[in-house]
Coordinates of C-alpha atoms and ligand atoms in Angstrom, one line a residue:
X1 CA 32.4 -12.0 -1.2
X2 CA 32.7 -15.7 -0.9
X3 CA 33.8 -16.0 2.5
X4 CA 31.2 -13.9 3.6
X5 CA 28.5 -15.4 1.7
X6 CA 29.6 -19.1 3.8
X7 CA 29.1 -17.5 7.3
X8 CA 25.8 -16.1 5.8
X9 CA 24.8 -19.3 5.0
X10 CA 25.7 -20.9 7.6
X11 CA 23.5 -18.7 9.9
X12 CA 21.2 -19.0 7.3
X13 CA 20.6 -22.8 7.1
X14 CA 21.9 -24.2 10.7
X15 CA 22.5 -22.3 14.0
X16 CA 18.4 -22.2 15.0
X17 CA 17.1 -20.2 17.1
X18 CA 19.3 -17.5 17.9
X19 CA 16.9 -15.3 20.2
X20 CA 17.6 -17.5 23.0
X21 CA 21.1 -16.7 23.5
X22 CA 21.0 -13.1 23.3
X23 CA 18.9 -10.8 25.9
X24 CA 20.4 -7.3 25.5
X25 CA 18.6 -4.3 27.1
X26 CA 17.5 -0.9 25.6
X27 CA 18.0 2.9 27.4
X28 CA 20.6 5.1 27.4
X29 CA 23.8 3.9 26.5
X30 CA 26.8 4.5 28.4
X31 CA 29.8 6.4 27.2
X32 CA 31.4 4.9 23.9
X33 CA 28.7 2.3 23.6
X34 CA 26.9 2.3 20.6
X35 CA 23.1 2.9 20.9
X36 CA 20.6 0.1 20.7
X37 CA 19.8 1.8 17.2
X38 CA 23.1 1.7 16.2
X39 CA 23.5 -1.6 17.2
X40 CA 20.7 -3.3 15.4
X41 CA 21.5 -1.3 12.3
X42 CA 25.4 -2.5 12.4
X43 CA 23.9 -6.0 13.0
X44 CA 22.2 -5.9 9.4
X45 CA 24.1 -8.0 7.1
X46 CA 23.8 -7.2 3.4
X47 CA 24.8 -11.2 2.3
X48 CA 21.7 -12.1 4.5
X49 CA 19.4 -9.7 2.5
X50 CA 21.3 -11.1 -1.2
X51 CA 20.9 -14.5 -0.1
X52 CA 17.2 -14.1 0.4
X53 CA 16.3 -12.1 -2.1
X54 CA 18.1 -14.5 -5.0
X55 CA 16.4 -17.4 -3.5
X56 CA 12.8 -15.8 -3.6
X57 CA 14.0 -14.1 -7.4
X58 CA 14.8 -17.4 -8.4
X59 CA 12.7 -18.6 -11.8
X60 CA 12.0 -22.0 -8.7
X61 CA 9.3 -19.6 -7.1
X62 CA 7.5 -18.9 -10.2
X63 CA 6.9 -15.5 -9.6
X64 CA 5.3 -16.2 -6.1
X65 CA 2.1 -15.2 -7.7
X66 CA -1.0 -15.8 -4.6
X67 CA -2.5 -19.2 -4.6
X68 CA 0.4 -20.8 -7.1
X69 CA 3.0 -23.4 -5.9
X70 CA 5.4 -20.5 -6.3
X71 CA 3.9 -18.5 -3.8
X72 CA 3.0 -21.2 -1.5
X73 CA 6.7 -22.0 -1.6
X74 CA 7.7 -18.3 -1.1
X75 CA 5.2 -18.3 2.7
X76 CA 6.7 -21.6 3.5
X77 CA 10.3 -20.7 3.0
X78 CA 9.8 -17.5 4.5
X79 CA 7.9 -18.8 7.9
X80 CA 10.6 -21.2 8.2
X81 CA 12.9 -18.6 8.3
X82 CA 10.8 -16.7 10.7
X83 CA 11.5 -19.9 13.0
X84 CA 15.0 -20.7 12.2
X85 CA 15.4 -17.0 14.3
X86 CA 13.3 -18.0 17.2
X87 CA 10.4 -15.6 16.4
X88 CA 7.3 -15.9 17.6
X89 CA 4.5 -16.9 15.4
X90 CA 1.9 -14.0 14.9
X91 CA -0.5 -15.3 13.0
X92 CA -3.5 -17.8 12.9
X93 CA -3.7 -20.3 15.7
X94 CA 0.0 -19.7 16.4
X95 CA 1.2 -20.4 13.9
X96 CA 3.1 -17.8 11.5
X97 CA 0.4 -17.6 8.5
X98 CA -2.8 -15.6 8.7
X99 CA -5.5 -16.3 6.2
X100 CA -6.4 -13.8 3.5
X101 CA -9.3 -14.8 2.0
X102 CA -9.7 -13.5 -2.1
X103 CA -12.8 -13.9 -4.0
X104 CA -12.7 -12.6 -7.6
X105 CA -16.1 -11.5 -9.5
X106 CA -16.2 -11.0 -13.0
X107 CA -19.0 -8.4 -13.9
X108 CA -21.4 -8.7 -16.6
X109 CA -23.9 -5.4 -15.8
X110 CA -26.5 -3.8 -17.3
X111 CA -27.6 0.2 -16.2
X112 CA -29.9 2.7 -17.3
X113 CA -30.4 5.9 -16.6
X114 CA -33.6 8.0 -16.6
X115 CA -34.7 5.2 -18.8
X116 CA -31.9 5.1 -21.3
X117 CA -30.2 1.8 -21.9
X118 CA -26.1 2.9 -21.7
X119 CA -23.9 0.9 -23.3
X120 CA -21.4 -1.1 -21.1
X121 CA -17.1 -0.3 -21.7
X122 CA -18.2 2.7 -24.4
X123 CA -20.6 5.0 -21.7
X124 CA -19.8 3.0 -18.5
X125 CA -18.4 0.0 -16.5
X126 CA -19.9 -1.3 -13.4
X127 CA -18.8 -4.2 -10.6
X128 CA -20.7 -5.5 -8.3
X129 CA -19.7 -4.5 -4.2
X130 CA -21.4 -7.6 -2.7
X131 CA -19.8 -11.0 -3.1
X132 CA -22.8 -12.8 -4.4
X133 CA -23.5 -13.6 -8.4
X134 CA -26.0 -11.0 -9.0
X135 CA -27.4 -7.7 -7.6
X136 CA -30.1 -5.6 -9.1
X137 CA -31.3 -2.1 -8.3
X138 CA -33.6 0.9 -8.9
X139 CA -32.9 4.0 -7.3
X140 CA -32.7 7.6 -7.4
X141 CA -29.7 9.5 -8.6
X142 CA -27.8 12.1 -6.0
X143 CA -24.8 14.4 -7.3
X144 CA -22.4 15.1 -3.8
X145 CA -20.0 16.7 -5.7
X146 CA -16.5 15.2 -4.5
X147 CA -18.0 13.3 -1.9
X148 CA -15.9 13.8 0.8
X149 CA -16.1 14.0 4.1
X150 CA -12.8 16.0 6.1
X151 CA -13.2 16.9 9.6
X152 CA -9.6 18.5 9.7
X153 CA -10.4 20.4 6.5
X154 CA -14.0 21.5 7.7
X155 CA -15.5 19.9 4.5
X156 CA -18.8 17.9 4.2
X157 CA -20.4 17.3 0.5
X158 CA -22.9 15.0 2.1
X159 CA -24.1 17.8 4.4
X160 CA -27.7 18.3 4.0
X161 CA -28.1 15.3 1.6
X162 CA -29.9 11.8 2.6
X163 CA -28.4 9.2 -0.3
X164 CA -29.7 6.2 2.0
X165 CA -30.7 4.0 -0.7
X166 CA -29.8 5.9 -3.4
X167 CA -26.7 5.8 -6.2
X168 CA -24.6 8.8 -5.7
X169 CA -22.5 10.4 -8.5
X170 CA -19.6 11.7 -7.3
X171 CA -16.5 13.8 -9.0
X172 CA -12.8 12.0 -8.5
X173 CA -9.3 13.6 -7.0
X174 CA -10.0 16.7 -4.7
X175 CA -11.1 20.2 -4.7
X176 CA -7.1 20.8 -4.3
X177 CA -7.1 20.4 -8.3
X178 CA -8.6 23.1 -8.9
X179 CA -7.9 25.4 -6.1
X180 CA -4.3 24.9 -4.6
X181 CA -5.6 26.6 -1.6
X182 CA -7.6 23.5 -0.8
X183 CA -6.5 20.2 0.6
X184 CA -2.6 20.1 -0.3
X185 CA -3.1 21.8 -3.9
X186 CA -1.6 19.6 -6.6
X187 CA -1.0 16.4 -3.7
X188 CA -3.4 13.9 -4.0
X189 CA -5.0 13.2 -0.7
X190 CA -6.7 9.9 -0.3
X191 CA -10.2 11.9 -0.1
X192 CA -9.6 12.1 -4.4
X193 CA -8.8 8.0 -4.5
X194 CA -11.3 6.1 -5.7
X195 CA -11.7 3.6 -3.3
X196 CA -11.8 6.9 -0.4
X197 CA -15.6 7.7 -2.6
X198 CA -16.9 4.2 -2.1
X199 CA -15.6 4.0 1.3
X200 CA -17.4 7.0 2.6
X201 CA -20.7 6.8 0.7
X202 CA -20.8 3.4 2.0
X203 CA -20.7 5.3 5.4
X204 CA -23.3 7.8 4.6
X205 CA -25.3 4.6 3.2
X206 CA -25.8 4.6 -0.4
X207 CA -26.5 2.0 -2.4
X208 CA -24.5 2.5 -5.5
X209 CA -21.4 5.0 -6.7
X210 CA -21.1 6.0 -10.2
X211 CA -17.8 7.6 -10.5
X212 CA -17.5 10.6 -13.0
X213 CA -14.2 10.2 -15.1
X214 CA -12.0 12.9 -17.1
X215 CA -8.7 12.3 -17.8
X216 CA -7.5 15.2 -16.1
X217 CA -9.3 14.7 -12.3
X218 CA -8.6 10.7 -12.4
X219 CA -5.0 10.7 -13.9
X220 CA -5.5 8.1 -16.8
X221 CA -7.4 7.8 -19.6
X222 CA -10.5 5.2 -20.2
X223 CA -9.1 2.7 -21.6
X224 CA -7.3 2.5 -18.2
X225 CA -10.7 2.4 -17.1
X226 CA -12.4 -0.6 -19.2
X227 CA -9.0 -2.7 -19.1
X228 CA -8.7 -2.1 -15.1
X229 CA -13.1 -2.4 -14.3
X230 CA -14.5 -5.0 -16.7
X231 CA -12.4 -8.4 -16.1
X232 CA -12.1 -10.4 -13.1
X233 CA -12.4 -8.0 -10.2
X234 CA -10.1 -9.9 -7.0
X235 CA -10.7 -8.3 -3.5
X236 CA -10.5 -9.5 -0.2
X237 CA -13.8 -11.3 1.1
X238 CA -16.1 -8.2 2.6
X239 CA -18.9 -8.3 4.6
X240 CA -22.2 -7.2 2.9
X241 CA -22.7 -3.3 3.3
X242 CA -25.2 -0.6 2.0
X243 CA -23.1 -0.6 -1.5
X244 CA -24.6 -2.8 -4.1
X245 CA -22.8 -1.5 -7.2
X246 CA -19.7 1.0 -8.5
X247 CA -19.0 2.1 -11.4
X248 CA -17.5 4.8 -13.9
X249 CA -19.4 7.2 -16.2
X250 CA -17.3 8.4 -19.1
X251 CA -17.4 12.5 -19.1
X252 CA -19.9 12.8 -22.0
X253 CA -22.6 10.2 -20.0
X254 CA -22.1 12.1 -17.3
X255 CA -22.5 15.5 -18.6
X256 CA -25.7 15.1 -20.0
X257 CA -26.7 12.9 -16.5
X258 CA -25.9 16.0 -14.6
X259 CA -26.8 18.7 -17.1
X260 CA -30.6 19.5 -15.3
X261 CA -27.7 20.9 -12.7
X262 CA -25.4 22.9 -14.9
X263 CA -23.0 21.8 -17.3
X264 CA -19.5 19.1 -16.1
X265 CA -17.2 22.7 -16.0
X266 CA -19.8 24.5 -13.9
X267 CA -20.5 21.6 -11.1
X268 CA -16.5 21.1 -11.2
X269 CA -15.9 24.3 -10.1
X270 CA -18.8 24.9 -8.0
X271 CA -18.0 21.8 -6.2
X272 CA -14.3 23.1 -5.5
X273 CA -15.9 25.9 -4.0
X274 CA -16.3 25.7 0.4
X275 CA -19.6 25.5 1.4
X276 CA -20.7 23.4 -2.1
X277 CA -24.0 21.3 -1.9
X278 CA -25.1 18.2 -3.8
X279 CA -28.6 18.1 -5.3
X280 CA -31.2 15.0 -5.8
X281 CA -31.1 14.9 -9.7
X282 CA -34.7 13.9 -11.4
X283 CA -33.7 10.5 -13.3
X284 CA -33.5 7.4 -12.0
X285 CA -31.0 4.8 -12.4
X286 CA -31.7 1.0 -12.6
X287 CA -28.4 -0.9 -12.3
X288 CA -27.8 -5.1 -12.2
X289 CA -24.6 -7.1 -12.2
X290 CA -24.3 -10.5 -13.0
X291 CA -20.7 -11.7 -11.4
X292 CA -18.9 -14.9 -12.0
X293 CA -17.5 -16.0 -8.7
X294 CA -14.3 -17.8 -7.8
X295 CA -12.7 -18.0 -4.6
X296 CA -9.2 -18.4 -3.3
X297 CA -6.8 -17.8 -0.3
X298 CA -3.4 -17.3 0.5
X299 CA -1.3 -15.6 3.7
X300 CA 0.7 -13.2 5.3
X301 CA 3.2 -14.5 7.1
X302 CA 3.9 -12.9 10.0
X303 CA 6.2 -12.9 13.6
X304 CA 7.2 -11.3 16.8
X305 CA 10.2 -10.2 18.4
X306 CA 9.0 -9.2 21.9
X307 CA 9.6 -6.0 23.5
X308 CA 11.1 -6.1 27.1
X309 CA 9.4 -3.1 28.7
X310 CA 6.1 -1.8 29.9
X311 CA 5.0 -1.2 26.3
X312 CA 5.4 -4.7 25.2
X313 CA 2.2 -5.6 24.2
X314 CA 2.5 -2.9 21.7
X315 CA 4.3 -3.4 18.7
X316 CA 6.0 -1.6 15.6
X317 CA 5.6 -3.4 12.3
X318 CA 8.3 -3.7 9.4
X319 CA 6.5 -5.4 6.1
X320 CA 6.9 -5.9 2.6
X321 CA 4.7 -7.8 0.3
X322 CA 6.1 -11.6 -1.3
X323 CA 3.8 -11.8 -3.9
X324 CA 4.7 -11.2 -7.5
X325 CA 3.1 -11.3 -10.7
X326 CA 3.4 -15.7 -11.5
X327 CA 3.7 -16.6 -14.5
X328 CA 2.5 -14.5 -17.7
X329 CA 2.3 -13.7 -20.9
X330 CA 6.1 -14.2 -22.6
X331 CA 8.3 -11.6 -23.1
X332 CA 11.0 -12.7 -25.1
X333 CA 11.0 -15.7 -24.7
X334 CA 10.8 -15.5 -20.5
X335 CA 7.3 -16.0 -19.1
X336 CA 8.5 -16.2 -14.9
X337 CA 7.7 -12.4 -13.7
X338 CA 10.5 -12.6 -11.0
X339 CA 9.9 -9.6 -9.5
X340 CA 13.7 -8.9 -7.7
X341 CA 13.0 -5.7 -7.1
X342 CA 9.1 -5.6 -6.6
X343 CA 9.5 -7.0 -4.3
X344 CA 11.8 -10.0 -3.3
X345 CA 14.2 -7.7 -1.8
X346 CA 11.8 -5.4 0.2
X347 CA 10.6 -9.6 2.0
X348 CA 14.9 -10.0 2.1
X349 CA 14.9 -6.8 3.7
X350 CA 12.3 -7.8 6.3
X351 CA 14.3 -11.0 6.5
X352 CA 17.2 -9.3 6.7
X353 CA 15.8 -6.8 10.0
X354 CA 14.4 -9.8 12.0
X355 CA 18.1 -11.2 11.5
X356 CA 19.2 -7.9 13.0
X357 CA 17.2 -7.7 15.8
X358 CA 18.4 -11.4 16.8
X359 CA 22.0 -11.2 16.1
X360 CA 22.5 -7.7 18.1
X361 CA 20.3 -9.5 21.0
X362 CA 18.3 -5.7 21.5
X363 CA 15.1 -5.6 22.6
X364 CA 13.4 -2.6 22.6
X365 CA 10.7 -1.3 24.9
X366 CA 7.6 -2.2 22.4
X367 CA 7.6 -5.9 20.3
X368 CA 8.6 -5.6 16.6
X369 CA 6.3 -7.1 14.0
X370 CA 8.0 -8.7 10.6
X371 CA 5.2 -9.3 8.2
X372 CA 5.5 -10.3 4.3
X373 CA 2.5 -9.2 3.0
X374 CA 0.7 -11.4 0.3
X375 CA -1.3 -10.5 -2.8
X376 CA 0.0 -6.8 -3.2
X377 CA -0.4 -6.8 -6.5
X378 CA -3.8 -7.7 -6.4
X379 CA -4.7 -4.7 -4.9
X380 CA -2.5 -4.8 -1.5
X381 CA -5.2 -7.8 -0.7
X382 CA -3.0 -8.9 2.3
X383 CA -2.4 -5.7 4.3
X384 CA -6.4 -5.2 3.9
X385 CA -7.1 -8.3 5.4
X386 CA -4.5 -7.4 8.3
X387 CA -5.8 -4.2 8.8
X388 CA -9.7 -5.7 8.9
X389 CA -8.6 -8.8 10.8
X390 CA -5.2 -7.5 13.0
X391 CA -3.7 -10.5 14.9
X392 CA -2.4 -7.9 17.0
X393 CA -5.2 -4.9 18.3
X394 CA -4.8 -2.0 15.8
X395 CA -4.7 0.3 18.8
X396 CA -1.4 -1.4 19.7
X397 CA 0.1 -1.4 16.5
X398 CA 2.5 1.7 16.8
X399 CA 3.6 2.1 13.7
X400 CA 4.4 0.6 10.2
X401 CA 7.5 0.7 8.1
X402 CA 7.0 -0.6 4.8
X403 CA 9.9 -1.7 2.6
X404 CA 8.6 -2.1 -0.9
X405 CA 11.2 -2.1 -3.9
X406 CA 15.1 -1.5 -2.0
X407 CA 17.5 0.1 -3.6
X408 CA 19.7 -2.0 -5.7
X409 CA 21.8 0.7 -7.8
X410 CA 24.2 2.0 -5.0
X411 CA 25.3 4.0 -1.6
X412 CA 23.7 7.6 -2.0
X413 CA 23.9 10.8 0.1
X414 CA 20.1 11.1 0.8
X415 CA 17.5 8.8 1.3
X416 CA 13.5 9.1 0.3
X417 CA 10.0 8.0 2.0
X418 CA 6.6 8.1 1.4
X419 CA 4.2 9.3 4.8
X420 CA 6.6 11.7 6.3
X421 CA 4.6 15.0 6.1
X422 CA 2.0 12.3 7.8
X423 CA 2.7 12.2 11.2
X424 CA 5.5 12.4 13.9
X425 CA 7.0 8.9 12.6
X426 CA 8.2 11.7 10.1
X427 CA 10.8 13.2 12.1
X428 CA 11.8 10.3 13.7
X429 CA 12.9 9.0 10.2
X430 CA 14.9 12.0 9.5
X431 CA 16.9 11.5 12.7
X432 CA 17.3 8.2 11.6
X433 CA 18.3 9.7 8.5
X434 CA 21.2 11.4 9.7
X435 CA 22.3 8.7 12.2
X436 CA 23.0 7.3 8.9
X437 CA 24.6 10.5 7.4
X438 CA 21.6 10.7 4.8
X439 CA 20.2 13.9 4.1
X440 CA 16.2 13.1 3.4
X441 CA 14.9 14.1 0.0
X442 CA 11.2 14.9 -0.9
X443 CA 9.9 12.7 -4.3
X444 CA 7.5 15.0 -5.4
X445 CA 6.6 13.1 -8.4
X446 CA 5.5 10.2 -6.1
X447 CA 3.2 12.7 -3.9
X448 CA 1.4 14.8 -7.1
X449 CA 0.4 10.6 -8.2
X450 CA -0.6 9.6 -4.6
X451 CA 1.9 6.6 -4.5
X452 CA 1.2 6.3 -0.7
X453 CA -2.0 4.8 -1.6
X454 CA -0.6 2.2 -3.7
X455 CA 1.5 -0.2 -1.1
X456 CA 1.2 -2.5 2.0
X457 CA 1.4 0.1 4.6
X458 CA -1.6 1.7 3.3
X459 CA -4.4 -0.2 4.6
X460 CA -2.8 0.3 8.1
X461 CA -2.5 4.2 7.5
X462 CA -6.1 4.0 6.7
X463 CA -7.0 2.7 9.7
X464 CA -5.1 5.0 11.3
X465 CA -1.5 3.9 12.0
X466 CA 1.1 6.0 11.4
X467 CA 3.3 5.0 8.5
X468 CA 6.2 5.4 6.3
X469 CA 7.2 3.8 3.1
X470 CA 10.5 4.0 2.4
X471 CA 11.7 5.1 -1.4
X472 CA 15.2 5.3 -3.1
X473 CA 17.4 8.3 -2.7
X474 CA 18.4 10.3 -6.2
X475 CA 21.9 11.6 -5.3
X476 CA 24.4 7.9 -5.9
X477 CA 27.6 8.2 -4.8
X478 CA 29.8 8.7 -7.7
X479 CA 27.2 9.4 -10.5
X480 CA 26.6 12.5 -12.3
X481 CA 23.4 14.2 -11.5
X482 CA 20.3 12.9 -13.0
X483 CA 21.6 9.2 -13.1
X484 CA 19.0 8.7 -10.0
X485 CA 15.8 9.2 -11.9
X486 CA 17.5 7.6 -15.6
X487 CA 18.1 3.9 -13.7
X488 CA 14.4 4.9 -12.2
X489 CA 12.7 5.4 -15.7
X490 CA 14.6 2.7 -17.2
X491 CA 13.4 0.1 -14.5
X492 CA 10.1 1.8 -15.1
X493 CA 9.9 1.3 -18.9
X494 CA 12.0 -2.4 -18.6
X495 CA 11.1 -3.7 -15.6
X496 CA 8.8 -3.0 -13.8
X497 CA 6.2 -5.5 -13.9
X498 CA 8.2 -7.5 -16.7
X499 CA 9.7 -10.9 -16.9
X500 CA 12.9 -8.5 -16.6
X501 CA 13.1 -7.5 -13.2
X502 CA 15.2 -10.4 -12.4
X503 CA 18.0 -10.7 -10.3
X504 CA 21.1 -8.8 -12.1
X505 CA 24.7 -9.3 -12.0
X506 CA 25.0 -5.3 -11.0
X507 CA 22.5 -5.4 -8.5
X508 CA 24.8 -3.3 -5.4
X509 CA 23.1 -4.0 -2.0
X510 CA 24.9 -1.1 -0.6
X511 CA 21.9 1.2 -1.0
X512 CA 19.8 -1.1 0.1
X513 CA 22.1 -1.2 3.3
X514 CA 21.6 2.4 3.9
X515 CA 18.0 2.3 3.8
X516 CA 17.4 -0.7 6.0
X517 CA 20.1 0.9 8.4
X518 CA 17.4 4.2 8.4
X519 CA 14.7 1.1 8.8
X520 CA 15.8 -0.3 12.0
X521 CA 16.6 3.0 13.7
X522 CA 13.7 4.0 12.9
X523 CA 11.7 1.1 14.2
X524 CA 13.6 0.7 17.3
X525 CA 12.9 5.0 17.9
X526 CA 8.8 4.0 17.5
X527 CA 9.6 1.6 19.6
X528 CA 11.2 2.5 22.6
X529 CA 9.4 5.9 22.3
X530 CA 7.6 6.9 25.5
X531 CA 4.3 7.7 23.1
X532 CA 3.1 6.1 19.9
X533 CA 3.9 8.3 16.4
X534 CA 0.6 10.5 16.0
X535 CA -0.9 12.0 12.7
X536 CA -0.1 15.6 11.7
X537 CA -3.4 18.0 12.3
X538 CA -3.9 18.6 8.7
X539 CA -3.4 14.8 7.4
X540 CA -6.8 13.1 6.2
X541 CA -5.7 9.8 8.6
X542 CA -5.7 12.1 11.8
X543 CA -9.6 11.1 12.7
X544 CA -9.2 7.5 12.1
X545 CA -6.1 8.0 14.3
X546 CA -8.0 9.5 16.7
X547 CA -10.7 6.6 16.3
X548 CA -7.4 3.6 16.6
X549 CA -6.8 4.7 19.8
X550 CA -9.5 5.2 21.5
X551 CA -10.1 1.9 20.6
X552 CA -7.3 1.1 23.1
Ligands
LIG1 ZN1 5.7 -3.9 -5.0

């Protein structure tokens, strides 16, 4: 270990840049020598990825929480890095930051409906959608069922309906709740997120969303709701739209709001049904927020390692998100929210594949983008603000690997992702996969609670690049079945977002190894491929896919 760890270091801290000594080419390999895959993954080094990560675990960095000296010193440390391997700079100006700008509005709203005062955290919570200190509306109330709009599927719940100007109550998840024949049955799609119903009656031009909430179709209860929709609510700064307000309705309010239609259990199931149609309902809402305002920033950090062929203007990303939780409420004694696995060694990892691009000298046909996403766990704040405001055309963005939480427990015979029943980036991660010798495992769990809506590569996939999010295997090498998912519920219930997940004297970055192995392969497949990844014809990204590139 130790002798390893100095030549780390000493790549680490003095021999700058690299890139300029090494130029290999891409193509087919002649006999006996290694692929260009191959040799980027072999180039990964796993005391690069330990080095980084317990520098940016490190109770120094605060937490990197956005906007704190912690996380300011997390960007800095990480963009010097960026240079100290001869990358370009892809972000603002040339330089390697881009500017994510957060505001945070803290609601204090009043609604009524058909003339009834409702009482605020008890029958409802409501934010404002415009980043100003107050908004006030009266407008006419619109049921669209599940509000969604799915080409691939052949399913409009806006046909026939004009909510321009109106507030729209809409039912959460997706018809595949309650019929499996719909959608993909018991896997949330993003049409049943939350944010998907704001996003589209936004589209169809609405001026306010009043979401209806059960346990059951929205997957947590409401105290989930008034702890999650009544403090300070941080975004990234938007341009004003047609929404004014959001909000939640707790299933009794909205019961006897809808009941001139039929009762909650009828319009549930009618809604499920093909073919269902909203109504105008006859009261009126009149809604206002008063927001306090405060505004922030902080930045991705982002470079380029440039592609040598026809493609190079193109590019593949491999991100991960710095940020972490600061500094918090004590536990134990510990108030620093380290977060070693969530996520300082997904950023090592990224750190860890530029240094394996540089050292093996490939470049592949398309460019490589290494971002570290900021403010993740304010609501993936950073990859939003990328995907809104790309330093590189979205059209020419190929693909995005995201590395978020890296195996720390151990080598294992299979390997996991989010994404792959996506698009085509799918099957080029499984043979990636078994370049590596990993058989590729399916986390259910993860799908049924929609977990590829809740990281960096998310945004991107929502504006239509082709993604994968790469997740732990469960068979470890040497363990007795089930020992996978008991360290998984045991970070879960310690850990995860707890002063705990600090760095550990058992951490093993073999796993970790295997999965950025997969990482690279797969990036330098995407990106010597003759043809970007494209979206699979029954995934709910395929039309803004369509819409990306055309943009070309
Ligand atoms: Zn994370």
């Amino acid at each position: 270990m130790m002798r390893t760890l100095i030549a780390a270091l000493s790549v680490v801290i003095c021999a700058a840049p690299l890139a300029a000594q090494q130029g290999g080419r891409t193509g087919t390999p002649a006999a006996g020598v290694a692929s260009a895959a191959a040799r980027v993954a072999r180039a990964a080094d796993t005391s690069v990825m330990r080095a980084h990560l317990e520098f940016l675990a490190d109770d120094a960095l605060e937490g990197r929480a956005p906007g704190t000296r912690g996380g300011e010193l997390a960007a800095r440390y990480i963009a010097a890095q960026f240079r100290r391997l001869g990358l370009e700079p892809a972000g603002d100006s040339g330089s390697y930051l881009h500017r994510v700008p957060i505001i945070s509005l803290t609601p204090e709203p009043t609604l009524a409906l058909g003339g009834r005062p409702l009482r605020w955290k008890d029958d409802y919570v409501l934010w404002s959608m415009r980043d100003e200190p107050s908004v006030e509306l009266a407008a006419p109330l619109v049921f669209a069922g599940y509000g969604i709009v799915a080409p691939e599927a052949n399913w409009n719940d806006y046909a026939g309906l004009d909510v321009k100007g109106k507030i729209v109550v809409l039912l959460v998840n997706d018809p595949g709740l309650r019929d499996s024949t719909l959608f993909r049955g018991k896997i949330l799609t993003y049409y049943g997120r939350w944010t998907y119903k704001l996003e589209e009656a936004e589209r169809q031009g609405a001026a306010g969303v009043l979401l209806v909430h059960t346990a059951e179709s929205a997957t947590y209860g409401w105290s989930t709701v008034t702890g999650s929709w009544t403090g300070p609510q941080v975004r990234v700064e938007r341009p004003a739209g047609s929404l004014q307000v959001a909000g939640w309705l707790r299933d009794s309010v909205a019961a006897e709001v809808l009941r001139p239609l039929g009762t909650l259990e009828e319009l549930t199931r009618k809604a499920a049904a093909r073919g269902a149609r909203g109504a105008v309902l006859p009261a009126q809402a009149t809604a206002a927020v008063r927001s306090t305002i405060a505004r922030s920033a902080t930045s991705n950090v982002v470079a380029r390692w440039s592609g040598r062929g026809a493609h190079r203007a193109e590019a593949v990303l491999i991100g991960g998100h710095y940020d972490h939780l600061g500094v918090g409420s004590p536990v134990d004694g510990d108030s620093i929210y380290n977060g070693a696995l969530d996520n300082a060694s997904g950023t090592a990892a990224v750190l860890a594949a530029a240094e394996a691009f540089v050292r093996s000298g490939v470049r592949p046909d398309r460019s490589i983008l290494f971002m570290a996403f900021a403010a993740e766990e304010s609501g993936l704040l950073g990859s939003t603000a990328y995907a809104a405001r790309p330093s590189v055309p979205l059209a020419r963005i190929a693909a995005v690997v995201n590395l978020d939480v890296m195996n720390l427990y151990g080598p294992t015979r299979d390997i996991a992702a989010l994404g792959l029943d996506q698009s085509t980036l799918g099957r080029v991660f499984g043979a990636a996969a078994k370049a590596e010798g990993l058989r590729v495992s399916e986390n259910e769990d993860a799908l049924v609670k929609g977990s590829f809506f809740r990281s960096d590569h998310f945004p991107l996939a929502r504006a239509g690049v082709p993604a994968v999010s790469l997740e732990n295997g469960i068979e470890y090498v040497g363990r007795s079945e089930g020992w996978g998912e008991k360290q998984q519920d045991e970070y879960t219930e310690k850990r995860y977002h707890q002063p705990a997940d600090e760095v550990l004297p058992w951490f093993d970055y073999r796993g970790a190894l295997q999965q950025l192995r997969v990482a690279l392969r797969t990036a330098v497949a995407a990106a010597d491929a003759p043809a970007q990844p494209t979206w699979l014809p029954g995934s709910e990204f395929r039309a803004a896919g369509q819409a990306r590139v055309r943009g070309r």
